[in-house]
mmCIF file of C-alpha atoms and ligand atoms in Angstrom:
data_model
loop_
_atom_site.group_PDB
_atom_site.id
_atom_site.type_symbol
_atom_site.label_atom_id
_atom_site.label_comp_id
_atom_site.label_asym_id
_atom_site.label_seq_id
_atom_site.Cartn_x
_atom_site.Cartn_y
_atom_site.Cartn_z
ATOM 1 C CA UNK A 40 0.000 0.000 0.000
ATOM 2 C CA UNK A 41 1.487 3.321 -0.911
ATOM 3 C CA UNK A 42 1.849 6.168 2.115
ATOM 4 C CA UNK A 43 -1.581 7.713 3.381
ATOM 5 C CA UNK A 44 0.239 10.944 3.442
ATOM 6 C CA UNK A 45 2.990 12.280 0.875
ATOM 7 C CA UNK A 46 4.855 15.378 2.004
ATOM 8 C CA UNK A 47 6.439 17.154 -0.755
ATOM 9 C CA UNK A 48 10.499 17.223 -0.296
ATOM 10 C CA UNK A 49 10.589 21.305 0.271
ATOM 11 C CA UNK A 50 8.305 20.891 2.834
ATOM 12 C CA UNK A 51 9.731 17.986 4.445
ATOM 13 C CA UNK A 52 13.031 19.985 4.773
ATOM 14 C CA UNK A 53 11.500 23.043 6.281
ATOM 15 C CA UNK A 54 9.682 20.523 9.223
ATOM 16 C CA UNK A 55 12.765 18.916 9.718
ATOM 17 C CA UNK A 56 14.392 22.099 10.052
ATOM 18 C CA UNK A 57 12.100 23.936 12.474
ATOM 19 C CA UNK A 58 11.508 26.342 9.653
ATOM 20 C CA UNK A 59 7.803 28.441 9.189
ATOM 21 C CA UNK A 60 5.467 26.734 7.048
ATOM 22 C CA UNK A 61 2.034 27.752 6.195
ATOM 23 C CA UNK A 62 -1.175 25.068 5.127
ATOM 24 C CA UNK A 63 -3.356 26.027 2.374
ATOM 25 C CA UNK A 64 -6.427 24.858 1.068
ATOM 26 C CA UNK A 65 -7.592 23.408 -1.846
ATOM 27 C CA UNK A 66 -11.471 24.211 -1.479
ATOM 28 C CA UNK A 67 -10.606 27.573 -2.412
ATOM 29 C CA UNK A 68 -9.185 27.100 -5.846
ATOM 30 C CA UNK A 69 -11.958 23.935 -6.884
ATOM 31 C CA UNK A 70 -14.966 25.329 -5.663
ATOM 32 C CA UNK A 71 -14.476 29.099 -4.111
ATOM 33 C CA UNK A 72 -13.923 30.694 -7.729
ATOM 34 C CA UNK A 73 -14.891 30.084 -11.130
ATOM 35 C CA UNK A 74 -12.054 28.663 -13.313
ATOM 36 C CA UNK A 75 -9.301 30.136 -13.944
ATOM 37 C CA UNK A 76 -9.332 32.071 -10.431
ATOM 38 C CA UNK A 77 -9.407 29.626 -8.576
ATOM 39 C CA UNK A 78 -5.495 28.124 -9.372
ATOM 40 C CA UNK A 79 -4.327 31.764 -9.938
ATOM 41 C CA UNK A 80 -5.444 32.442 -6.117
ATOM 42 C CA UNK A 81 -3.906 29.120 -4.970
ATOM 43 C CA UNK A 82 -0.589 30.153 -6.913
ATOM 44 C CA UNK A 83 -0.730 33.784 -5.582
ATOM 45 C CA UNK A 84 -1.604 32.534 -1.734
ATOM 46 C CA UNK A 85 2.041 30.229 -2.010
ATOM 47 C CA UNK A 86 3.746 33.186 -3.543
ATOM 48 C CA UNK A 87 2.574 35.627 -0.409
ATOM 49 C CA UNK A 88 3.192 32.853 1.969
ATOM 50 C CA UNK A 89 7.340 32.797 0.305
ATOM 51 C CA UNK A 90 7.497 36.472 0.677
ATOM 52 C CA UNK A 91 6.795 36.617 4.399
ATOM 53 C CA UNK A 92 10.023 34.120 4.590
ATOM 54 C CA UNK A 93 8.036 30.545 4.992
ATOM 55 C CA UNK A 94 6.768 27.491 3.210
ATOM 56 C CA UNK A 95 3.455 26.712 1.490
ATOM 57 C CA UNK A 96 2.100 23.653 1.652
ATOM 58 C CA UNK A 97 -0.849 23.536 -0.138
ATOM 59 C CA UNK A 98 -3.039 20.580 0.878
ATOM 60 C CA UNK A 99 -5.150 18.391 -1.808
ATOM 61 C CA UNK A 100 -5.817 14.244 -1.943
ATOM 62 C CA UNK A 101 -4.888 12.847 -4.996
ATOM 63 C CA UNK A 102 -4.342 9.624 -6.470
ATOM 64 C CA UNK A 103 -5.087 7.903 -3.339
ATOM 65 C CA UNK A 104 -2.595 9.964 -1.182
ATOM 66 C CA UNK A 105 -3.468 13.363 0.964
ATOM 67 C CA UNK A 106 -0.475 15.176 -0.247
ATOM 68 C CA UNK A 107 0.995 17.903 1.229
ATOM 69 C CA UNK A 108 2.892 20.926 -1.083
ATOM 70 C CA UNK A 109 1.403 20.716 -4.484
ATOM 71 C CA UNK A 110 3.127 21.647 -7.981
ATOM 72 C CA UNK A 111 1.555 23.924 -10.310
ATOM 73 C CA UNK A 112 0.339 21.158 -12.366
ATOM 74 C CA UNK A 113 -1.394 19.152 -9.477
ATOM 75 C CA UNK A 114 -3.370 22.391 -8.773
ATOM 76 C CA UNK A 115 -4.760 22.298 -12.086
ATOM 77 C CA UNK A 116 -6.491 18.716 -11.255
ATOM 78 C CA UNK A 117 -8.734 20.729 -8.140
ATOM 79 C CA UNK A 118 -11.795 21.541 -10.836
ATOM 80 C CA UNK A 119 -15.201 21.928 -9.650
ATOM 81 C CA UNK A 120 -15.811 18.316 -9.908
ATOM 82 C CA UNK A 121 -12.906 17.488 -7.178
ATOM 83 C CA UNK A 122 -14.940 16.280 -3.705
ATOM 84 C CA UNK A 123 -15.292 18.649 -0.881
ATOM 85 C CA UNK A 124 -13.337 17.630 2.326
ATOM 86 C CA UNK A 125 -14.167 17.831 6.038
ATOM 87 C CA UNK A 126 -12.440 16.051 8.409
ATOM 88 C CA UNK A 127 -14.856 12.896 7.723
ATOM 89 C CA UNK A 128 -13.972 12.935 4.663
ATOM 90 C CA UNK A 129 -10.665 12.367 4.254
ATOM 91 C CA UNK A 130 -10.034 8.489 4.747
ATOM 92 C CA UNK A 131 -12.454 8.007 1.982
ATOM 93 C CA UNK A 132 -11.542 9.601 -0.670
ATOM 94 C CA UNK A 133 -8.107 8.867 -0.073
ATOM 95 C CA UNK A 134 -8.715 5.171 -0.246
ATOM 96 C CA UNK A 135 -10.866 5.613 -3.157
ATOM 97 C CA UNK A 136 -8.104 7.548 -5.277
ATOM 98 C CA UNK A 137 -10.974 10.134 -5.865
ATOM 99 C CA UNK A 138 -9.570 14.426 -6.276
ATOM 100 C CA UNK A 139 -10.302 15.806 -3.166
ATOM 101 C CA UNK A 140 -10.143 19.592 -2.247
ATOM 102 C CA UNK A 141 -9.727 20.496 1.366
ATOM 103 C CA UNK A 142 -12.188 22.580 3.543
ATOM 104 C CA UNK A 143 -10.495 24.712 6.697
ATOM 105 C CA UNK A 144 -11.426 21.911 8.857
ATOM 106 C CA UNK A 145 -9.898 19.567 6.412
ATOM 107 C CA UNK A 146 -6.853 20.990 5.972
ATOM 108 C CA UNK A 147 -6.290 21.423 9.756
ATOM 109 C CA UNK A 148 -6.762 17.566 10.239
ATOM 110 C CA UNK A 149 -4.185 16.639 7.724
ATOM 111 C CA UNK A 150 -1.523 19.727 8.464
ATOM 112 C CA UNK A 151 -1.744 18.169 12.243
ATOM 113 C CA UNK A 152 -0.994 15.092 10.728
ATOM 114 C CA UNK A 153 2.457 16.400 10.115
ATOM 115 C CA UNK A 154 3.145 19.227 12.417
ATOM 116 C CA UNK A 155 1.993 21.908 10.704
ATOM 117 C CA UNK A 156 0.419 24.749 12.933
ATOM 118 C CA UNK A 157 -0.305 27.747 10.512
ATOM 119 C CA UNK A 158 -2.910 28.327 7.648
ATOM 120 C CA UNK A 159 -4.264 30.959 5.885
ATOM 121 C CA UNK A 160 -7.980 30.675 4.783
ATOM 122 C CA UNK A 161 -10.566 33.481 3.796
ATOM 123 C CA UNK A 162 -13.389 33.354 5.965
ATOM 124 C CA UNK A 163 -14.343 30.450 8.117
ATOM 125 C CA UNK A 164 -17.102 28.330 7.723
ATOM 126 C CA UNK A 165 -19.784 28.255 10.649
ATOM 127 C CA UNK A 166 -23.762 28.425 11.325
ATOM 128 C CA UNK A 167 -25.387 28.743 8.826
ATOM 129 C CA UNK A 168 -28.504 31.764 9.004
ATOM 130 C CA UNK A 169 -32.015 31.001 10.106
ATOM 131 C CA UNK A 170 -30.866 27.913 11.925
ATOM 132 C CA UNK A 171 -32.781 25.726 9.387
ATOM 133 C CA UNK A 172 -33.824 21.901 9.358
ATOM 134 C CA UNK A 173 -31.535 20.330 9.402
ATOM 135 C CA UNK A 174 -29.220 22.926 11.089
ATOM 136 C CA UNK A 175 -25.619 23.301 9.037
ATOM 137 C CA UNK A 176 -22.985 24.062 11.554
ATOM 138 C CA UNK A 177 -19.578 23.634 9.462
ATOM 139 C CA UNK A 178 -17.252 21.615 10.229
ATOM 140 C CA UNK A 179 -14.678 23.867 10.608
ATOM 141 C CA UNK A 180 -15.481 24.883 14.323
ATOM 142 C CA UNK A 181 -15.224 21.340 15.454
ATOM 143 C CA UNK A 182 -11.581 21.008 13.771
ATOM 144 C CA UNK A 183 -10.480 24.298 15.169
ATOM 145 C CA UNK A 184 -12.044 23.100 18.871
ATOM 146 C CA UNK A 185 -9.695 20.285 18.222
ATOM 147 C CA UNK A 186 -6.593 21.087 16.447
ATOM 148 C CA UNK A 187 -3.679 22.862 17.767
ATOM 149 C CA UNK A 188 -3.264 26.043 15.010
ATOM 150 C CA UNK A 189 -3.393 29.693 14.012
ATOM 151 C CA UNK A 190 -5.667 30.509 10.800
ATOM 152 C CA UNK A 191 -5.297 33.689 9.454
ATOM 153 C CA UNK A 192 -8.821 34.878 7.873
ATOM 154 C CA UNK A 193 -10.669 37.888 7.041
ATOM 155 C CA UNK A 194 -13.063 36.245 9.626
ATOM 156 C CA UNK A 195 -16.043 33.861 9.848
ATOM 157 C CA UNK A 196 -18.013 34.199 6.239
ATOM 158 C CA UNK A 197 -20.772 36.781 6.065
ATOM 159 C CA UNK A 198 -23.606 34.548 4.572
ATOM 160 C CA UNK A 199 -23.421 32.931 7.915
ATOM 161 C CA UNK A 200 -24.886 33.479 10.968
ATOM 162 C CA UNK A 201 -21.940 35.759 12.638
ATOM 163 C CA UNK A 202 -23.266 36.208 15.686
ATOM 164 C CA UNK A 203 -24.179 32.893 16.570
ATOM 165 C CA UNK A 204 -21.012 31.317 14.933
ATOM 166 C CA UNK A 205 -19.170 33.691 17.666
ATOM 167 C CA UNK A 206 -21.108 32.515 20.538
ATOM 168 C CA UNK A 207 -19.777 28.999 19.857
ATOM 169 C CA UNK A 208 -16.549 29.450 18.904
ATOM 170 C CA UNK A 209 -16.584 30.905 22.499
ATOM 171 C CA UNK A 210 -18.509 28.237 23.702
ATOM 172 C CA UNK A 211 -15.769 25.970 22.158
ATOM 173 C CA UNK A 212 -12.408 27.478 23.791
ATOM 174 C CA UNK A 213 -11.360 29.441 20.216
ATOM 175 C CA UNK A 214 -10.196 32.624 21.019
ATOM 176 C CA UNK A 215 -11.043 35.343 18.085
ATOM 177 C CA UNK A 216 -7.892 37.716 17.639
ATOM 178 C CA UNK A 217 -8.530 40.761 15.801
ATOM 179 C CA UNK A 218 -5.028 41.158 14.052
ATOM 180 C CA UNK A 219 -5.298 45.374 14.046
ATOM 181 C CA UNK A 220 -9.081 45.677 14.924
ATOM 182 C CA UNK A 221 -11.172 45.841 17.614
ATOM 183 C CA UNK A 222 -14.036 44.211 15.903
ATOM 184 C CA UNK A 223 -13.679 40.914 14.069
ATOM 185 C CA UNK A 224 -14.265 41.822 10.286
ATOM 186 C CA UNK A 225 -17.350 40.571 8.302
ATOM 187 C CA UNK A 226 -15.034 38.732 5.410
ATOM 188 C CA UNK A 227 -15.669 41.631 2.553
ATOM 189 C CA UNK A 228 -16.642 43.852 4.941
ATOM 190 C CA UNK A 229 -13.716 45.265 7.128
ATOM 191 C CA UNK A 230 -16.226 47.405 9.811
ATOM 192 C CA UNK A 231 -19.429 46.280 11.692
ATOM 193 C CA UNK A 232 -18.545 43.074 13.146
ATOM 194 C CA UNK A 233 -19.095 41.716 17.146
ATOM 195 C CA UNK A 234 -16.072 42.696 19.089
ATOM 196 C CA UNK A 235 -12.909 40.333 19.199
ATOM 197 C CA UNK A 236 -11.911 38.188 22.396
ATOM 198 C CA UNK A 237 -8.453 40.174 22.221
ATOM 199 C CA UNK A 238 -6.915 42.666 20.226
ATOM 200 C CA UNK A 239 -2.908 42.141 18.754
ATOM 201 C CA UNK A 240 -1.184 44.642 16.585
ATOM 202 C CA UNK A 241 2.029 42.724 16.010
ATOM 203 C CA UNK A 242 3.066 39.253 14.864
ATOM 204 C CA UNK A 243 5.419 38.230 17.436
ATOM 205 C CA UNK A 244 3.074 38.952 20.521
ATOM 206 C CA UNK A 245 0.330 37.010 18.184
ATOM 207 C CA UNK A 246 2.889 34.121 17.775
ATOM 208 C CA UNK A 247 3.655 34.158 21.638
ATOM 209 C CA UNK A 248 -0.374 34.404 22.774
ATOM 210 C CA UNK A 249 -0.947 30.794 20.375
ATOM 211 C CA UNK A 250 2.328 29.310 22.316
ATOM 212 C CA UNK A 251 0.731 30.157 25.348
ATOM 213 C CA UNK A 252 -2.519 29.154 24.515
ATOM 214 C CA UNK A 253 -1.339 25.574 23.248
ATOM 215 C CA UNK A 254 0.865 25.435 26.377
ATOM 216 C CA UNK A 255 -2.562 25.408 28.375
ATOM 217 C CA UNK A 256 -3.910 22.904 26.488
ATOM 218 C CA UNK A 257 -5.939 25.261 24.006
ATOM 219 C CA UNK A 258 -5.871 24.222 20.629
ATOM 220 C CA UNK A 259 -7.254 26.615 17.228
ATOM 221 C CA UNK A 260 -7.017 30.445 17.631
ATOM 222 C CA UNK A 261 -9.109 32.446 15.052
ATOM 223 C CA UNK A 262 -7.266 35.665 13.635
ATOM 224 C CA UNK A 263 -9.191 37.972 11.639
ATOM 225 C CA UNK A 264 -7.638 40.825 9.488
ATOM 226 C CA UNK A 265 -9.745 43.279 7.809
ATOM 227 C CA UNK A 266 -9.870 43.188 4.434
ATOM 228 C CA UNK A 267 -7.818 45.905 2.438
ATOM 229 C CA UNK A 268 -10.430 46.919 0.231
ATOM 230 C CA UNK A 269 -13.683 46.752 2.354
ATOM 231 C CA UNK A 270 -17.108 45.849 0.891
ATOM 232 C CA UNK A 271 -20.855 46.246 1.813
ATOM 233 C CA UNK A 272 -22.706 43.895 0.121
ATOM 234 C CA UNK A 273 -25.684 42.845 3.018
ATOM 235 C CA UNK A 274 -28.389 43.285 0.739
ATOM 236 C CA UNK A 275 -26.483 41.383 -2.069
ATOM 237 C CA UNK A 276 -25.911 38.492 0.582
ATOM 238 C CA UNK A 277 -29.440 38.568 1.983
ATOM 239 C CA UNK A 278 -30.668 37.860 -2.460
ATOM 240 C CA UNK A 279 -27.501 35.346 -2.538
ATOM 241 C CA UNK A 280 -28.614 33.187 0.547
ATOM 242 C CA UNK A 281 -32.527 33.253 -0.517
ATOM 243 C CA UNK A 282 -31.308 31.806 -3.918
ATOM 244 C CA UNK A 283 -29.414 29.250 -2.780
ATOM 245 C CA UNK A 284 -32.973 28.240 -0.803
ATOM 246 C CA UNK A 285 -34.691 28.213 -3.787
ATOM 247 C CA UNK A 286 -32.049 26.623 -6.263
ATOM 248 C CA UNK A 287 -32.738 23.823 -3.336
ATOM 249 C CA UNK A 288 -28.988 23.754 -2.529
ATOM 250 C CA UNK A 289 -27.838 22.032 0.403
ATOM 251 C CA UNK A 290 -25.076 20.865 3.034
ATOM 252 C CA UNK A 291 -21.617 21.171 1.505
ATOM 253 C CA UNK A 292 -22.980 22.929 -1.890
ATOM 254 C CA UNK A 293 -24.662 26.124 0.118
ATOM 255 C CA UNK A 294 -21.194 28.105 0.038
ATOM 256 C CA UNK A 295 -20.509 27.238 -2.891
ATOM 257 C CA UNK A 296 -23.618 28.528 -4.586
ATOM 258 C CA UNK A 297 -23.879 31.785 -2.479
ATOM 259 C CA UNK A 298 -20.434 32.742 -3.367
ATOM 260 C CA UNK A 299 -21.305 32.095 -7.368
ATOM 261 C CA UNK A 300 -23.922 33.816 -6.850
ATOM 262 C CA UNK A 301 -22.033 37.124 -4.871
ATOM 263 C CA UNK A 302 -19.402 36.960 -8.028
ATOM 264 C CA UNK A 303 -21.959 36.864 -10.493
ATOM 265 C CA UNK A 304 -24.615 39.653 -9.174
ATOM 266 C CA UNK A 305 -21.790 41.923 -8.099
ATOM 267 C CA UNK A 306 -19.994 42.556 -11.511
ATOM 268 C CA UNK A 307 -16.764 40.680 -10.563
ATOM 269 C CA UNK A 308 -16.542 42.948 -7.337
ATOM 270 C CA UNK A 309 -16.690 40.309 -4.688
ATOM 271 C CA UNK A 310 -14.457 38.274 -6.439
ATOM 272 C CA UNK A 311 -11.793 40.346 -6.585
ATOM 273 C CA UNK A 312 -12.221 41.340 -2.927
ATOM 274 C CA UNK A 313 -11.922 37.841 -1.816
ATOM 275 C CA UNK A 314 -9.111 36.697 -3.948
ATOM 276 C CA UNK A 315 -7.548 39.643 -2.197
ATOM 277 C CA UNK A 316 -8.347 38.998 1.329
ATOM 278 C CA UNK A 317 -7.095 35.500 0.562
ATOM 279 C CA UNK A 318 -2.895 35.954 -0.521
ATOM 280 C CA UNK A 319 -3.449 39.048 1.981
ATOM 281 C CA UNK A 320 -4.525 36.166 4.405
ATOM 282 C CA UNK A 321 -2.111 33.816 3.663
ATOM 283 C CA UNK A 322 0.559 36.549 3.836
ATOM 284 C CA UNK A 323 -0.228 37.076 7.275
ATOM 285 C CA UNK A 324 -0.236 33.078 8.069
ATOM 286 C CA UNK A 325 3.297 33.142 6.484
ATOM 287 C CA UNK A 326 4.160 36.349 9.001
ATOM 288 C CA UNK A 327 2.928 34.967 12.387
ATOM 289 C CA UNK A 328 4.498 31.111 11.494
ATOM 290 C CA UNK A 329 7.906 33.033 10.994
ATOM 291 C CA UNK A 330 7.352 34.944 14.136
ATOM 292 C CA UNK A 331 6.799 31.712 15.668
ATOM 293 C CA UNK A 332 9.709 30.126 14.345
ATOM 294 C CA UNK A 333 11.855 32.479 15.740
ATOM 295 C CA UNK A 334 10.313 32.762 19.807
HETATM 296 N N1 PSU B 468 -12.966 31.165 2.358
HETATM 297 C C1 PSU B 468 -13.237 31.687 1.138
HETATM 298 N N2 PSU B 468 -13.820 30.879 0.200
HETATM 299 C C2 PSU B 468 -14.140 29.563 0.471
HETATM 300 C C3 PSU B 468 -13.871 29.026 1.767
HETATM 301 C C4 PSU B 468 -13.274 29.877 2.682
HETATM 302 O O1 PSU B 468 -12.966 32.861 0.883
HETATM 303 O O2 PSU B 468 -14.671 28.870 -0.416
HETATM 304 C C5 PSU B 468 -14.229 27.564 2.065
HETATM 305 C C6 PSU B 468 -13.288 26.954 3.111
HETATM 306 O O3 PSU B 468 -12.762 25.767 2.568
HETATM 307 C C7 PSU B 468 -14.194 26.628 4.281
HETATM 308 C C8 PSU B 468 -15.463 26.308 3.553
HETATM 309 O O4 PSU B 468 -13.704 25.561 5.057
HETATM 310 O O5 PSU B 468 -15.544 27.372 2.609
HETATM 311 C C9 PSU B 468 -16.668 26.225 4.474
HETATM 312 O O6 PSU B 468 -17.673 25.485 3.837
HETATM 313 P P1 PSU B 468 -18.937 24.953 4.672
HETATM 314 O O7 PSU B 468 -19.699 26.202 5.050
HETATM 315 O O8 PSU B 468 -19.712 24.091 3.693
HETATM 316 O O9 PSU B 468 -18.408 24.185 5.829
HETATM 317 MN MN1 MN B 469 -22.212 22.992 5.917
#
C-alpha cells in the first residue's frame, strides 16, 4: 500500500528544520472561484506565503494519497468536480483515489498530521442563518475546537450566521484575535462586526499568545484581518442566501452557490475582494508562522 500521506520534499526539509510553514487549502481554488481564479489564487496565496520568509504547503488528496505541497500542475487537477473535504472525509476519498479539495477543517486535520500549525484561509465556515432543518454548523469549528493552530482569515463568512457562529466558537475554547481591529471583520466587509476576544497589533506577541494558549492545552485560535479593500454587500448576501434556498442547494454545496452567486450579481466585485483577502490572508499566516519560528 502506498503512504496515506505524501509530504512534498521542500516541505519535508523546512519541518525537519524547524523552519515556518504555512497550510493552504484546496477548497478555495476547486470550488471558491470560477475557473481560472481559482489556481491563480492558490498560486498567488504560495507566492505571499514565500514572501513573508516561509513554506506553502498547499493541501489536496490525490491519487489515493493526501499530499501535502502541491506543484503547479497538481493544482490544475482541483476543478469543480474534485470532492469537498471535512475532516470525515478524508479516509475516503483517499482510499478511493478520488480528487479531493480540502475545507479549513480539512486541511487542519491533515496539516496536524504532520506538524503543521499555521494556515491561511478566507473566511471560516460556521452556522449557517435562520438555523434551518436540518441545522448546518460547518465543520470547521469542530476542527479548530480540536486542532492545535493559528488561521489567518478575514473572519467567519458573512452569509453565515456571525453572531451565533461567535457565541460557539466561544462556547468551544477558540479565542477570536482581531489582528489590528477591535471588531472581528465581516469577510468583505472590514467594519461592523461583534467585538474580538483580544486585540494584537504585532506578529510576534500574536505568535507568543498561540504558544501560550497551546501550552494550556488550548488548541485553534481564530485571527481575523480586515480586508484591504472593504465591501458592503448585506443586501447582495441577503438575495444570494434566498437563492441558494430556492435553487434547493444544500449541506456542503450552500457556500458554494452563495459565493457564485455574490461573483456573479456583483460585476466581478466580490471576487476580486476575496481573492484579495485570501494571498493578503495567507501573507499574514506566512508572518505569524515566521514569528513563531523564531520565539
Ligand atoms: N474562504 C473563502 N472561500 C471559500 C472558503 C473559505 O474565501 O470557499 C471555504 C473553506 O474551505 C471553508 C469552507 O472551510 O468554505 C466552508 O464550507 P462549509 O460552510 O460548507 O463548511
Ligand atoms: Mn455545511
Amino acid at each position: 500500500m502506498r503512504d496515506l500521506i505524501y509530504v512534498s520534499d521542500e516541505v519535508r526539509a523546512a519541518l525537519e528544520e524547524e523552519r515556518a510553514v504555512v497550510a493552504l487549502e484546496t477548497t478555495l481554488v476547486a470550488h471558491g472561484f470560477p475557473a481560472p481564479d481559482g489556481v491563480a489564487t492558490g498560486v498567488a496565496s504560495e507566492a505571499a506565503v514565500r514572501a513573508a520568509g516561509a513554506v506553502p504547503a498547499t493541501i489536496g488528496v490525490l491519487d489515493g494519497q493526501i499530499r501535502i505541497g502541491l506543484t503547479s500542475a497538481e493544482l490544475e487537477r482541483f476543478t469543480p468536480k474534485a470532492r469537498k473535504l471535512g475532516p470525515r472525509d478524508l479516509a475516503a476519498c483517499a482510499v478511493q483515489g478520488a480528487v479531493g479539495a480540502t475545507t479549513v477543517g480539512g486541511t487542519l486535520v491533515a496539516a496536524a498530521a504532520v506538524g503543521i500549525r499555521f494556515m491561511g484561509t478566507g473566511g471560516l465556515g460556521g452556522v449557517h442563518r435562520g438555523f434551518p432543518t436540518p441545522p448546518d454548523v460547518s465543520a470547521d469549528l469542530a476542527a479548530a475546537a480540536r486542532i492545535p493552530a493559528v488561521i489567518a482569515s478575514s473572519g467567519i463568512k458573512s452569509l453565515l450566521d456571525v453572531p451565533a457562529t461567535m457565541e460557539v466558537l466561544e462556547t468551544l475554547g477558540v479565542p477570536v484575535i482581531g489582528y489590528r481591529t477591535d471588531t472581528l471583520p465581516l469577510f468583505y466587509d472590514a467594519a461592523g462586526g461583534p467585538p474580538v476576544s483580544a486585540r494584537v497589533d504585532d506578529v510576534h506577541e500574536l505568535a507568543r499568545i498561540a504558544e501560550a494558549h497551546w501550552r494550556l492545552g488550548g488548541n485553534t485560535l481564530l485571527v481575523g484581518r480586515p480586508p484591504t479593500e472593504s465591501l458592503d454587500v448585506a443586501p447582495l448576501i441577503e438575495e444570494a442566501v434566498a437563492a441558494a434556498l430556492a435553487a434547493g442547494a444544500t449541506g456542503q454545496a450552500v457556500t458554494p452557490f452563495v459565493l457564485g452567486f455574490l461573483h456573479e450579481h456583483s460585476g466581478g466585485e466580490t471576487r476580486r475582494v476575496n481573492r484579495d483577502l485570501i494571498v493578503d490572508n495567507a501573507g499574514l499566516a506566512g508572518a505569524i508562522a515566521q514569528a513563531h519560528a523564531t520565539l
